[in-house]
mmCIF file of C-alpha atoms and ligand atoms in Angstrom:
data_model
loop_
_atom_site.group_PDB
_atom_site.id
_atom_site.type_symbol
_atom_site.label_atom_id
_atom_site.label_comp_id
_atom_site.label_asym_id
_atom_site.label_seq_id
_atom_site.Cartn_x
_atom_site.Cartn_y
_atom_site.Cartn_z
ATOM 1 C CA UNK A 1 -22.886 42.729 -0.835
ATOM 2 C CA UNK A 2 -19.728 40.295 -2.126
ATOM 3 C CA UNK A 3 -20.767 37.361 -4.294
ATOM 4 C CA UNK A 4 -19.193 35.560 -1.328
ATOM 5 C CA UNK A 5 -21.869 36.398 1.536
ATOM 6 C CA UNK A 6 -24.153 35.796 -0.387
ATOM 7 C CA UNK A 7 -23.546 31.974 -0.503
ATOM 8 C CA UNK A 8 -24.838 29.714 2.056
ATOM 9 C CA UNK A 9 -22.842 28.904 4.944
ATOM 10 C CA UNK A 10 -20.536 25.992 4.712
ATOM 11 C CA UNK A 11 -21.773 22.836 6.047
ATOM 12 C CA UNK A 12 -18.622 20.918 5.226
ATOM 13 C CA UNK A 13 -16.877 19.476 7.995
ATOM 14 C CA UNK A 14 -13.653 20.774 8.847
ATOM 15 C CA UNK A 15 -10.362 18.410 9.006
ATOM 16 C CA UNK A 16 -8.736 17.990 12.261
ATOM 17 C CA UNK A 17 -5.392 18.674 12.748
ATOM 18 C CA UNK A 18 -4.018 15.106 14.030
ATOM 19 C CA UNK A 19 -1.153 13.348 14.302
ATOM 20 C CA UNK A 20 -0.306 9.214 13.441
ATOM 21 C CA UNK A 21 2.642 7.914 14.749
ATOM 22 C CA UNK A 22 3.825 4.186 14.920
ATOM 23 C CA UNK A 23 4.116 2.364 17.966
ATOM 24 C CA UNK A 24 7.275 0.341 18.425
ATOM 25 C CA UNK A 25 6.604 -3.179 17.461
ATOM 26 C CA UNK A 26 4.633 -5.107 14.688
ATOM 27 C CA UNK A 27 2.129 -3.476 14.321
ATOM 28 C CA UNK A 28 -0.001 -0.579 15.854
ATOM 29 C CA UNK A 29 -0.025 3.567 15.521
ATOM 30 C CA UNK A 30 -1.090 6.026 18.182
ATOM 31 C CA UNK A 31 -3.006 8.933 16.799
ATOM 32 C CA UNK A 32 -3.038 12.222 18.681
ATOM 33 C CA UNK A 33 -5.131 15.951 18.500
ATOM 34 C CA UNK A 34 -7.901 14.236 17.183
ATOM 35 C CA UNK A 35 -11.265 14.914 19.133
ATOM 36 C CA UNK A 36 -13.984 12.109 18.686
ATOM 37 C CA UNK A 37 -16.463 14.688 20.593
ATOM 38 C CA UNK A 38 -16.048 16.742 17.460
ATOM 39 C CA UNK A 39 -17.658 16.063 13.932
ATOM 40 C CA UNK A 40 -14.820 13.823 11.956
ATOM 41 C CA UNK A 41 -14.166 14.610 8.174
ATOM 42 C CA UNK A 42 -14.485 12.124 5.571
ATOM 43 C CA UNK A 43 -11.044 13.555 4.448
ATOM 44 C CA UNK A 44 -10.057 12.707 7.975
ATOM 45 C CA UNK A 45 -12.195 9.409 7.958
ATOM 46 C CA UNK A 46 -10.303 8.302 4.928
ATOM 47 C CA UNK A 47 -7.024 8.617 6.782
ATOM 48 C CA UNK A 48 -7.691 6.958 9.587
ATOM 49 C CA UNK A 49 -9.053 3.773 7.447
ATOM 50 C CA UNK A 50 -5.934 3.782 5.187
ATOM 51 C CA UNK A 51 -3.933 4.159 9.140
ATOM 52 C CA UNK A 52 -6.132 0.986 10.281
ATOM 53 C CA UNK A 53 -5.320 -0.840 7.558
ATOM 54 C CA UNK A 54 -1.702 -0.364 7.372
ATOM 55 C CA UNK A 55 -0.768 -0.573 11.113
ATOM 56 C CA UNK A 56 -3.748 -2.563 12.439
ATOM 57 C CA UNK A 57 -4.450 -0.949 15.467
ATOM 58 C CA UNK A 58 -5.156 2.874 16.133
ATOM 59 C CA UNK A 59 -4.722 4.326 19.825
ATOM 60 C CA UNK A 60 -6.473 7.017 20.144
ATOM 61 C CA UNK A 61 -5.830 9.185 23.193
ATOM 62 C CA UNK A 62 -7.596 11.301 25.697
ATOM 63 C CA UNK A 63 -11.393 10.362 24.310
ATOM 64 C CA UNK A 64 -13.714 11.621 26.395
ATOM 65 C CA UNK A 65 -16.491 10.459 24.646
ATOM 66 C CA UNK A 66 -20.393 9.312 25.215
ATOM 67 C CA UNK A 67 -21.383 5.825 24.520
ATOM 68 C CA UNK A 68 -23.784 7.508 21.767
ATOM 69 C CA UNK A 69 -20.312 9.337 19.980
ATOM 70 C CA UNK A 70 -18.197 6.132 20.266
ATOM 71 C CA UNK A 71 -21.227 4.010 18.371
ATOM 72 C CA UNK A 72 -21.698 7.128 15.423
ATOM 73 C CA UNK A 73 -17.788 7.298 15.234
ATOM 74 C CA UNK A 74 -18.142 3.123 15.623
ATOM 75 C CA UNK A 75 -20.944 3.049 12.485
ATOM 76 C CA UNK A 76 -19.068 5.472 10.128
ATOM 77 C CA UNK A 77 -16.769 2.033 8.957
ATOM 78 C CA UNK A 78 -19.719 -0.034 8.903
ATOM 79 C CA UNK A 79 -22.684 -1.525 10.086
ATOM 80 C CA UNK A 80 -22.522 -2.545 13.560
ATOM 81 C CA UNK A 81 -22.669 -6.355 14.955
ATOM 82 C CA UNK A 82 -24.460 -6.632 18.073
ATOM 83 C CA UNK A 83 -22.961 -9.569 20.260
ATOM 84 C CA UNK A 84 -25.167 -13.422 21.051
ATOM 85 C CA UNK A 85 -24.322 -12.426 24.636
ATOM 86 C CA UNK A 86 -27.335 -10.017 25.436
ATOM 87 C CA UNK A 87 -27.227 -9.444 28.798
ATOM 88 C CA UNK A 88 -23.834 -7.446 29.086
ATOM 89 C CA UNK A 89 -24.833 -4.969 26.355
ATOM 90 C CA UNK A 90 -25.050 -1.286 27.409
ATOM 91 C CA UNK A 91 -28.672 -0.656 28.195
ATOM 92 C CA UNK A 92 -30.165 1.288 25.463
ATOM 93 C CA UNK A 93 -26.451 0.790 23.430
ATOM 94 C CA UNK A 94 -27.417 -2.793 22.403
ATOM 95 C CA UNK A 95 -24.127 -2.669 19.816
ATOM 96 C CA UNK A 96 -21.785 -1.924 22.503
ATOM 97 C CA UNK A 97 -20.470 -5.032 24.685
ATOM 98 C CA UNK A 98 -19.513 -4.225 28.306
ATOM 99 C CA UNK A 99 -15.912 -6.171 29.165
ATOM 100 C CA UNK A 100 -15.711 -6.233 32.564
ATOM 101 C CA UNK A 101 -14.641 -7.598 35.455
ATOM 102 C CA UNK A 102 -16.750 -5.685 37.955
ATOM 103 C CA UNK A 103 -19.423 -7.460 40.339
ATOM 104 C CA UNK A 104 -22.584 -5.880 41.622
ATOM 105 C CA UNK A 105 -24.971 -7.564 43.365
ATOM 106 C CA UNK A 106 -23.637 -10.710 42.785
ATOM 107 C CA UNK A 107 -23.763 -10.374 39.022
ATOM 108 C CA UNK A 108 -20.912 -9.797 36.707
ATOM 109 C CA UNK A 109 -22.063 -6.473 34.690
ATOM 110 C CA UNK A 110 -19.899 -7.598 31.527
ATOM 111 C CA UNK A 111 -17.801 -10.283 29.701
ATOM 112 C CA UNK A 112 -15.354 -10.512 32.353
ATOM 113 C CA UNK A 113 -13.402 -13.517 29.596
ATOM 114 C CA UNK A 114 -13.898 -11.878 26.872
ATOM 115 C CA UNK A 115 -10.581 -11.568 25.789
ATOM 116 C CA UNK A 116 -9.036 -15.227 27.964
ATOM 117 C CA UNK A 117 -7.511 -16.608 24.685
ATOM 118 C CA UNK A 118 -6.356 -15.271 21.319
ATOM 119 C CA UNK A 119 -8.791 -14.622 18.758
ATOM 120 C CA UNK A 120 -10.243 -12.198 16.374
ATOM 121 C CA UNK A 121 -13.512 -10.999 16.938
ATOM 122 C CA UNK A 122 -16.467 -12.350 15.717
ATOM 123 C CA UNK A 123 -14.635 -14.602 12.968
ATOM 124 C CA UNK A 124 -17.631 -17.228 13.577
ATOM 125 C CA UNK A 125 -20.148 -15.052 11.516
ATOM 126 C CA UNK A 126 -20.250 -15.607 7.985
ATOM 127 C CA UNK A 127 -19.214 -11.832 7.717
ATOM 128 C CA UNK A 128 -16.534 -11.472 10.287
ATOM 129 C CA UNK A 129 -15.859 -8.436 12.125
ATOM 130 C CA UNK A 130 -13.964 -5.792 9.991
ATOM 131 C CA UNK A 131 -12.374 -4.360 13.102
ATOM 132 C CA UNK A 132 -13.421 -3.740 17.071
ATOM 133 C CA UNK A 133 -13.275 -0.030 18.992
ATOM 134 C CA UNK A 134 -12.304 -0.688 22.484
ATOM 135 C CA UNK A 135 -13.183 2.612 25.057
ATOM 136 C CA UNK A 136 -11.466 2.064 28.184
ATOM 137 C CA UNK A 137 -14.171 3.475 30.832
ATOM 138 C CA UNK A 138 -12.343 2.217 34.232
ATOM 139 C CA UNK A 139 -8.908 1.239 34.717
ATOM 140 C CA UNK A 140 -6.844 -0.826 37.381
ATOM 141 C CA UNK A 141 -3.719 0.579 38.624
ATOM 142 C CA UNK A 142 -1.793 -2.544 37.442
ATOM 143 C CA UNK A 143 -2.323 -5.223 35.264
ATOM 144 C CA UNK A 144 -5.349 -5.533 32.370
ATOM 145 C CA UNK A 145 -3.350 -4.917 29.236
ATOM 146 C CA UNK A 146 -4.218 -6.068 25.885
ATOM 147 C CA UNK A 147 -1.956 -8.288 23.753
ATOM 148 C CA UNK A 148 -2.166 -8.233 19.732
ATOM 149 C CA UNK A 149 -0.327 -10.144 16.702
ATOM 150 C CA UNK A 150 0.015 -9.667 13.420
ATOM 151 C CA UNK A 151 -1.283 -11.663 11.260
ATOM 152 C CA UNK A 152 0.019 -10.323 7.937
ATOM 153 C CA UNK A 153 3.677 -11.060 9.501
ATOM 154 C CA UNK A 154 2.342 -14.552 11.405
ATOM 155 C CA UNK A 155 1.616 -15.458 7.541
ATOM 156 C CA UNK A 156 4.962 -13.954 6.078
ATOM 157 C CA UNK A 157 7.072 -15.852 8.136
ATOM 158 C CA UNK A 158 6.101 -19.489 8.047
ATOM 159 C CA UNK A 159 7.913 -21.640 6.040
ATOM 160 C CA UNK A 160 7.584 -22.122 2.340
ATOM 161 C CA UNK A 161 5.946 -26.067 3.197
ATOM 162 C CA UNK A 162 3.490 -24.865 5.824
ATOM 163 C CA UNK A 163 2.467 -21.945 3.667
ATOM 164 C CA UNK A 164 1.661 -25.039 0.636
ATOM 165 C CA UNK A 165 -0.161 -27.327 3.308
ATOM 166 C CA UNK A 166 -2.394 -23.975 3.722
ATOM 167 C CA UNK A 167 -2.963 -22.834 0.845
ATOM 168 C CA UNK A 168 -6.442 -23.318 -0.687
ATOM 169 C CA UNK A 169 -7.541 -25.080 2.791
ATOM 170 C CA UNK A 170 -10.802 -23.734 5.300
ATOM 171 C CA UNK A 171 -11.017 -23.909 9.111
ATOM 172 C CA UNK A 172 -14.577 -24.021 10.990
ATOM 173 C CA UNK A 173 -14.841 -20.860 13.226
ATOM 174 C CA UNK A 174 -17.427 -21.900 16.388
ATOM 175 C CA UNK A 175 -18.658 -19.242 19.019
ATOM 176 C CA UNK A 176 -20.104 -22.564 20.640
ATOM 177 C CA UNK A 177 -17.069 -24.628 20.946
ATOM 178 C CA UNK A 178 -14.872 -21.074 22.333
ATOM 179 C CA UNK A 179 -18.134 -20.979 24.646
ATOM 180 C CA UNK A 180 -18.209 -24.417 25.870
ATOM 181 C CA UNK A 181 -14.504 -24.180 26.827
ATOM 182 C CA UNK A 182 -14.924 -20.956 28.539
ATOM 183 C CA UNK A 183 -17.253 -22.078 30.575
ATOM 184 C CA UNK A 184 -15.166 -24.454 32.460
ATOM 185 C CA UNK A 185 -12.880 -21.546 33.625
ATOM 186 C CA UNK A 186 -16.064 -19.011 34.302
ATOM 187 C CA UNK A 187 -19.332 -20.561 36.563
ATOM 188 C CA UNK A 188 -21.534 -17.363 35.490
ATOM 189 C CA UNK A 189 -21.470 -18.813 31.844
ATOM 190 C CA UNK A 190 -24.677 -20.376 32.169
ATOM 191 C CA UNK A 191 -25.162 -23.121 29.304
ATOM 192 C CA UNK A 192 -26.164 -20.721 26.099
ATOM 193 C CA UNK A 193 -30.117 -21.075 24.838
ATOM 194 C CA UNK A 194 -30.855 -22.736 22.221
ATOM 195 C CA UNK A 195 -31.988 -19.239 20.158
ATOM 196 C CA UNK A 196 -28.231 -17.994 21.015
ATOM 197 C CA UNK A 197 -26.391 -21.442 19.468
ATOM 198 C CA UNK A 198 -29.093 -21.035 16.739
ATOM 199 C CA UNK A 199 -27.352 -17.316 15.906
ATOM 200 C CA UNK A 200 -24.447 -18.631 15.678
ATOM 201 C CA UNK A 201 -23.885 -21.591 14.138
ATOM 202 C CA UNK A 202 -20.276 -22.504 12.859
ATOM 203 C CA UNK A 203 -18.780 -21.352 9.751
ATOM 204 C CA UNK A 204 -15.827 -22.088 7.496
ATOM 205 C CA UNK A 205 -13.291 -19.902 6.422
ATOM 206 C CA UNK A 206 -10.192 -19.857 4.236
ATOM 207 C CA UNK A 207 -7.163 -20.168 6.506
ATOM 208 C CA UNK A 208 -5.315 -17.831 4.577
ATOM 209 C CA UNK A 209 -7.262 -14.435 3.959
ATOM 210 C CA UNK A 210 -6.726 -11.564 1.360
ATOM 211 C CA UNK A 211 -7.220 -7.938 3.073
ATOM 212 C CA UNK A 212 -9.930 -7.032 1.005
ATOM 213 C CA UNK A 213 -8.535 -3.256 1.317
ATOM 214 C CA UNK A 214 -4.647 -3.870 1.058
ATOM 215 C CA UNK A 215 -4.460 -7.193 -1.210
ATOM 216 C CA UNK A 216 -2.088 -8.654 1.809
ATOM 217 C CA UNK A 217 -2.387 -11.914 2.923
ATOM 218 C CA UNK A 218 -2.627 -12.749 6.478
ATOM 219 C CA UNK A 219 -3.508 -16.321 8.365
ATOM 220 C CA UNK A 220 -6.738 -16.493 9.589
ATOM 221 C CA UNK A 221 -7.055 -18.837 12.487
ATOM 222 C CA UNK A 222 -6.919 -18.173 16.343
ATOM 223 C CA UNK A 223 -6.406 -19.993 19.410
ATOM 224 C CA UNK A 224 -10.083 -19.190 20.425
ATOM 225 C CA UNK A 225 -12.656 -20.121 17.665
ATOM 226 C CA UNK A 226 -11.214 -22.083 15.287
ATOM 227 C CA UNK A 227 -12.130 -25.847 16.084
ATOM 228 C CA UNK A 228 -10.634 -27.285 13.234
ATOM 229 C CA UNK A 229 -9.300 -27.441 9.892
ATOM 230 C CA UNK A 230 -11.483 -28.983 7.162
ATOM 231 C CA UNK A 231 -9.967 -31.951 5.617
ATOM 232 C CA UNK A 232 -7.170 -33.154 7.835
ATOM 233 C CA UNK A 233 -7.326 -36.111 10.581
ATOM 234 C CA UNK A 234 -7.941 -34.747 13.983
ATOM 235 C CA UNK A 235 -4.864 -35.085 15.306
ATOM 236 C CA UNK A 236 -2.968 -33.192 12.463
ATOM 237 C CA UNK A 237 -5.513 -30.980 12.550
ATOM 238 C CA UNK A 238 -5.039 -29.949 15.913
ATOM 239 C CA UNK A 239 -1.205 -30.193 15.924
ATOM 240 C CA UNK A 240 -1.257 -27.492 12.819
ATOM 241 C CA UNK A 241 -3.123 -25.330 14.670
ATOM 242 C CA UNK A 242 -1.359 -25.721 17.869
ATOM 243 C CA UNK A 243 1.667 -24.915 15.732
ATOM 244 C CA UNK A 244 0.173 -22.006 13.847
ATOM 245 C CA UNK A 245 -0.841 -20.883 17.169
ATOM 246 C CA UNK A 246 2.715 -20.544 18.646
ATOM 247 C CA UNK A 247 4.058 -19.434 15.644
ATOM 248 C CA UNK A 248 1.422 -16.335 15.680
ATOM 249 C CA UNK A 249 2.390 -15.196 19.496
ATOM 250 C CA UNK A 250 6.093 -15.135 18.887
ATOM 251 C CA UNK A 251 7.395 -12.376 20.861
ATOM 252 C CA UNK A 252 8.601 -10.407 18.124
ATOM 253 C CA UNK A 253 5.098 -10.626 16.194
ATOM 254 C CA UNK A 254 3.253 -9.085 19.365
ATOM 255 C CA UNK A 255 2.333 -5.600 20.368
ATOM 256 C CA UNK A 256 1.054 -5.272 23.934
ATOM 257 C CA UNK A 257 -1.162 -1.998 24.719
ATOM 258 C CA UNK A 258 -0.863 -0.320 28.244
ATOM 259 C CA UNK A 259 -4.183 1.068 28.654
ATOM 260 C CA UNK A 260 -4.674 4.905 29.538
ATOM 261 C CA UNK A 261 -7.285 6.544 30.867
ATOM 262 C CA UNK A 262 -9.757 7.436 28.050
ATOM 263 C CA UNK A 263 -8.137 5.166 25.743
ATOM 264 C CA UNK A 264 -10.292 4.363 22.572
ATOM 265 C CA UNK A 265 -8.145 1.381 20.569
ATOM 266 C CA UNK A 266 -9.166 0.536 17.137
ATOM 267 C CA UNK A 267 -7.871 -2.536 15.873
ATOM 268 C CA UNK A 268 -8.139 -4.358 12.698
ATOM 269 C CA UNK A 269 -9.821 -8.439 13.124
ATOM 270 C CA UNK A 270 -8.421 -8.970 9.467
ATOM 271 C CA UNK A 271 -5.024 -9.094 10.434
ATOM 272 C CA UNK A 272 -4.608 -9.605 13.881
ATOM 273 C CA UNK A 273 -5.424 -11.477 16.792
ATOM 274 C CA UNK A 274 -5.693 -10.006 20.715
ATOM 275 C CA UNK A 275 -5.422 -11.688 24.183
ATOM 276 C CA UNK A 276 -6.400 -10.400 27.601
ATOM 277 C CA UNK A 277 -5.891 -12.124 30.091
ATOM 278 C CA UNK A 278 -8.959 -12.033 33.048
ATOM 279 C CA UNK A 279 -7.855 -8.938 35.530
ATOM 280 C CA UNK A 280 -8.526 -10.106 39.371
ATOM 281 C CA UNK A 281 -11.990 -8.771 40.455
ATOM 282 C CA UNK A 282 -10.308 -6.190 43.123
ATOM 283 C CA UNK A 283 -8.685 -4.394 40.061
ATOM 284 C CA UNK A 284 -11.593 -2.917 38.688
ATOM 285 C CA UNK A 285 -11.678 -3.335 34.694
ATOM 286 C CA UNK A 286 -14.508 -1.829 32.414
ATOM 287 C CA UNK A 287 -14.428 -1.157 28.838
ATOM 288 C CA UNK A 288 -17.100 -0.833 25.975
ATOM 289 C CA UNK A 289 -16.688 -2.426 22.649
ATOM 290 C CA UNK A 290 -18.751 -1.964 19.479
ATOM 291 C CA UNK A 291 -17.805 -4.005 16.243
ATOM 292 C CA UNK A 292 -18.167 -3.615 12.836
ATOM 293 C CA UNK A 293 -19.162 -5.951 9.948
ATOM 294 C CA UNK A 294 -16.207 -6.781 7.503
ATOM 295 C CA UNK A 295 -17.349 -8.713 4.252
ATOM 296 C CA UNK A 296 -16.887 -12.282 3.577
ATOM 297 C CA UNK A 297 -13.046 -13.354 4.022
ATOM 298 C CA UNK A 298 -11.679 -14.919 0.900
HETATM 299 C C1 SIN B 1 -11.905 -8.510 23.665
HETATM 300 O O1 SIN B 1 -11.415 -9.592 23.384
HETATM 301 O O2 SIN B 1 -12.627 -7.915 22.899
HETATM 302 C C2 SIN B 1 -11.586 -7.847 25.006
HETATM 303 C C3 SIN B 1 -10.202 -7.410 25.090
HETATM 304 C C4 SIN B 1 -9.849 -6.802 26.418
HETATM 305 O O3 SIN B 1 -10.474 -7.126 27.443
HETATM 306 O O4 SIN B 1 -8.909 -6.019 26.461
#
């Protein structure tokens, strides 16, 4: 008997052999021959976090996977946030989000706006989301792609005075007031209970965010949740964020995603923002969404 058999087996996890390529554009990378059915490495974990953080958004292809294998793949960067809007969880998946546009019975079975303006996910909780896994599940022919900026670049470029105004300045992040708006596009958004506004009540933020993995700064402000920034008159308020706004969607600072089937996207909420518009209800649109907790931006 060798010295060798007589070891246990190995239990370590084998790295997969898998590519990452950059997309054309601003920001993203598409990572192929990686198999989210199969157990991931931490070797291979740590180089798709260092990928995430340098591209800020992952496409991962041809993912067949379970709900179950997309929330353990979902949990290895983090504890998971489960959304306010309980009724278009998964049922028994309460930290997956259903974003759909699909009708049954009368009832919309997910967010069907969850994506109708630019934002980054969760930035209303005091820890915002560190990043979101989108897993496309049905797919119209046409239509239903997924717009993102870059908000390391959106920061880079502004101009040395609007970078000064900024610095050292917060912004209030409110699910409520993105809700309250929404709802005059969307009559199923019934008016929220008063235990869902009590989860989420606003928070302020530094308009200009370190990455807390990279040392980058990127703006931190979006089209969706941000109400206001503390300090100025309303009116200048708004007008800087308008501006901010526009400046952030610039062509060149925007990477839109095609959706395949079995599509899982990763993207990072600490430097970008995304946009979807709503897909019409006879091009049938489902996707799951888990996100996970990021610290608290400063
Ligand atoms: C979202 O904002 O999380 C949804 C994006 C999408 O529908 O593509």
């Amino acid at each position: 008997m060798t010295i060798a058999s007589t070891l246990p087996p190995s239990t370590a996890t084998a790295a997969q052999q898998f590519e990452i390529r950059p997309v054309e554009g601003p920001l993203g990378a598409e990572i192929t021959g990686l198999d989210l059915q199969l157990p991931v490495s931490g070797q291979d974990l740590a180089r798709i976090r260092a990928a995430l953080v340098k591209h800020g958004l992952l496409v991962f292809r041809e993912q067949r996977i379970t709900p179950q294998q997309h929330v353990a793949f979902s949990r290895r960067f983090g504890p998971l946030q489960v959304h306010v809007l309980n009724r278009f969880h998964l049922q028994g998946y309460p930290e997956i989000l259903i974003v759909s546009n699909v009708v049954q019975d009368g009832q919309p079975i997910g967010l069907v706006d969850a994506g109708a303006d630019w934002h980054s996910d969760l930035s209303y909780m005091p820890k915002p989301s560190l990043g979101s896994l989108l897993h496309a599940q049905e797919l119209p022919a046409e239509q239903g792609d997924t717009s993102f900026a870059n908000m390391f670049l959106a920061y880079e470029t502004l101009p040395a005075d609007v970078k000064r105004t900024l610095e050292g300045r917060c912004a209030v992040h409110s699910y409520v007031y993105r809700y309250r708006r929404l709802q005059k596009l969307s009559p199923w958004r019934a008016d929220l209970t008063q235990k869902q506004i009590d989860e989420v009540p606003e928070v302020e933020h530094p308009v200009i965010r370190v990455h807390p993995e990279s040392g980058r700064k990127a703006l931190f402000v979006s089209e969706g949740f941000t109400s206001h920034i503390v300090g100025l008159p309303k009116d200048e308020s708004d007008a800087l964020l308008r501006y901010l706004h526009e400046h952030t969607i610039r062509p060149e600072n925007v990477y839109r995603h095609r959706w395949r089937a079995h599509d899982m996207v990763f993207w990072d909420n600490r430097s970008t923002v995304h946009y979807a518009p709503i897909t019409p209800q006879h091009l049938r649109r489902t996707l799951y969404r888990t996100t996970v907790e990021g610290d608290v931006p400063a």
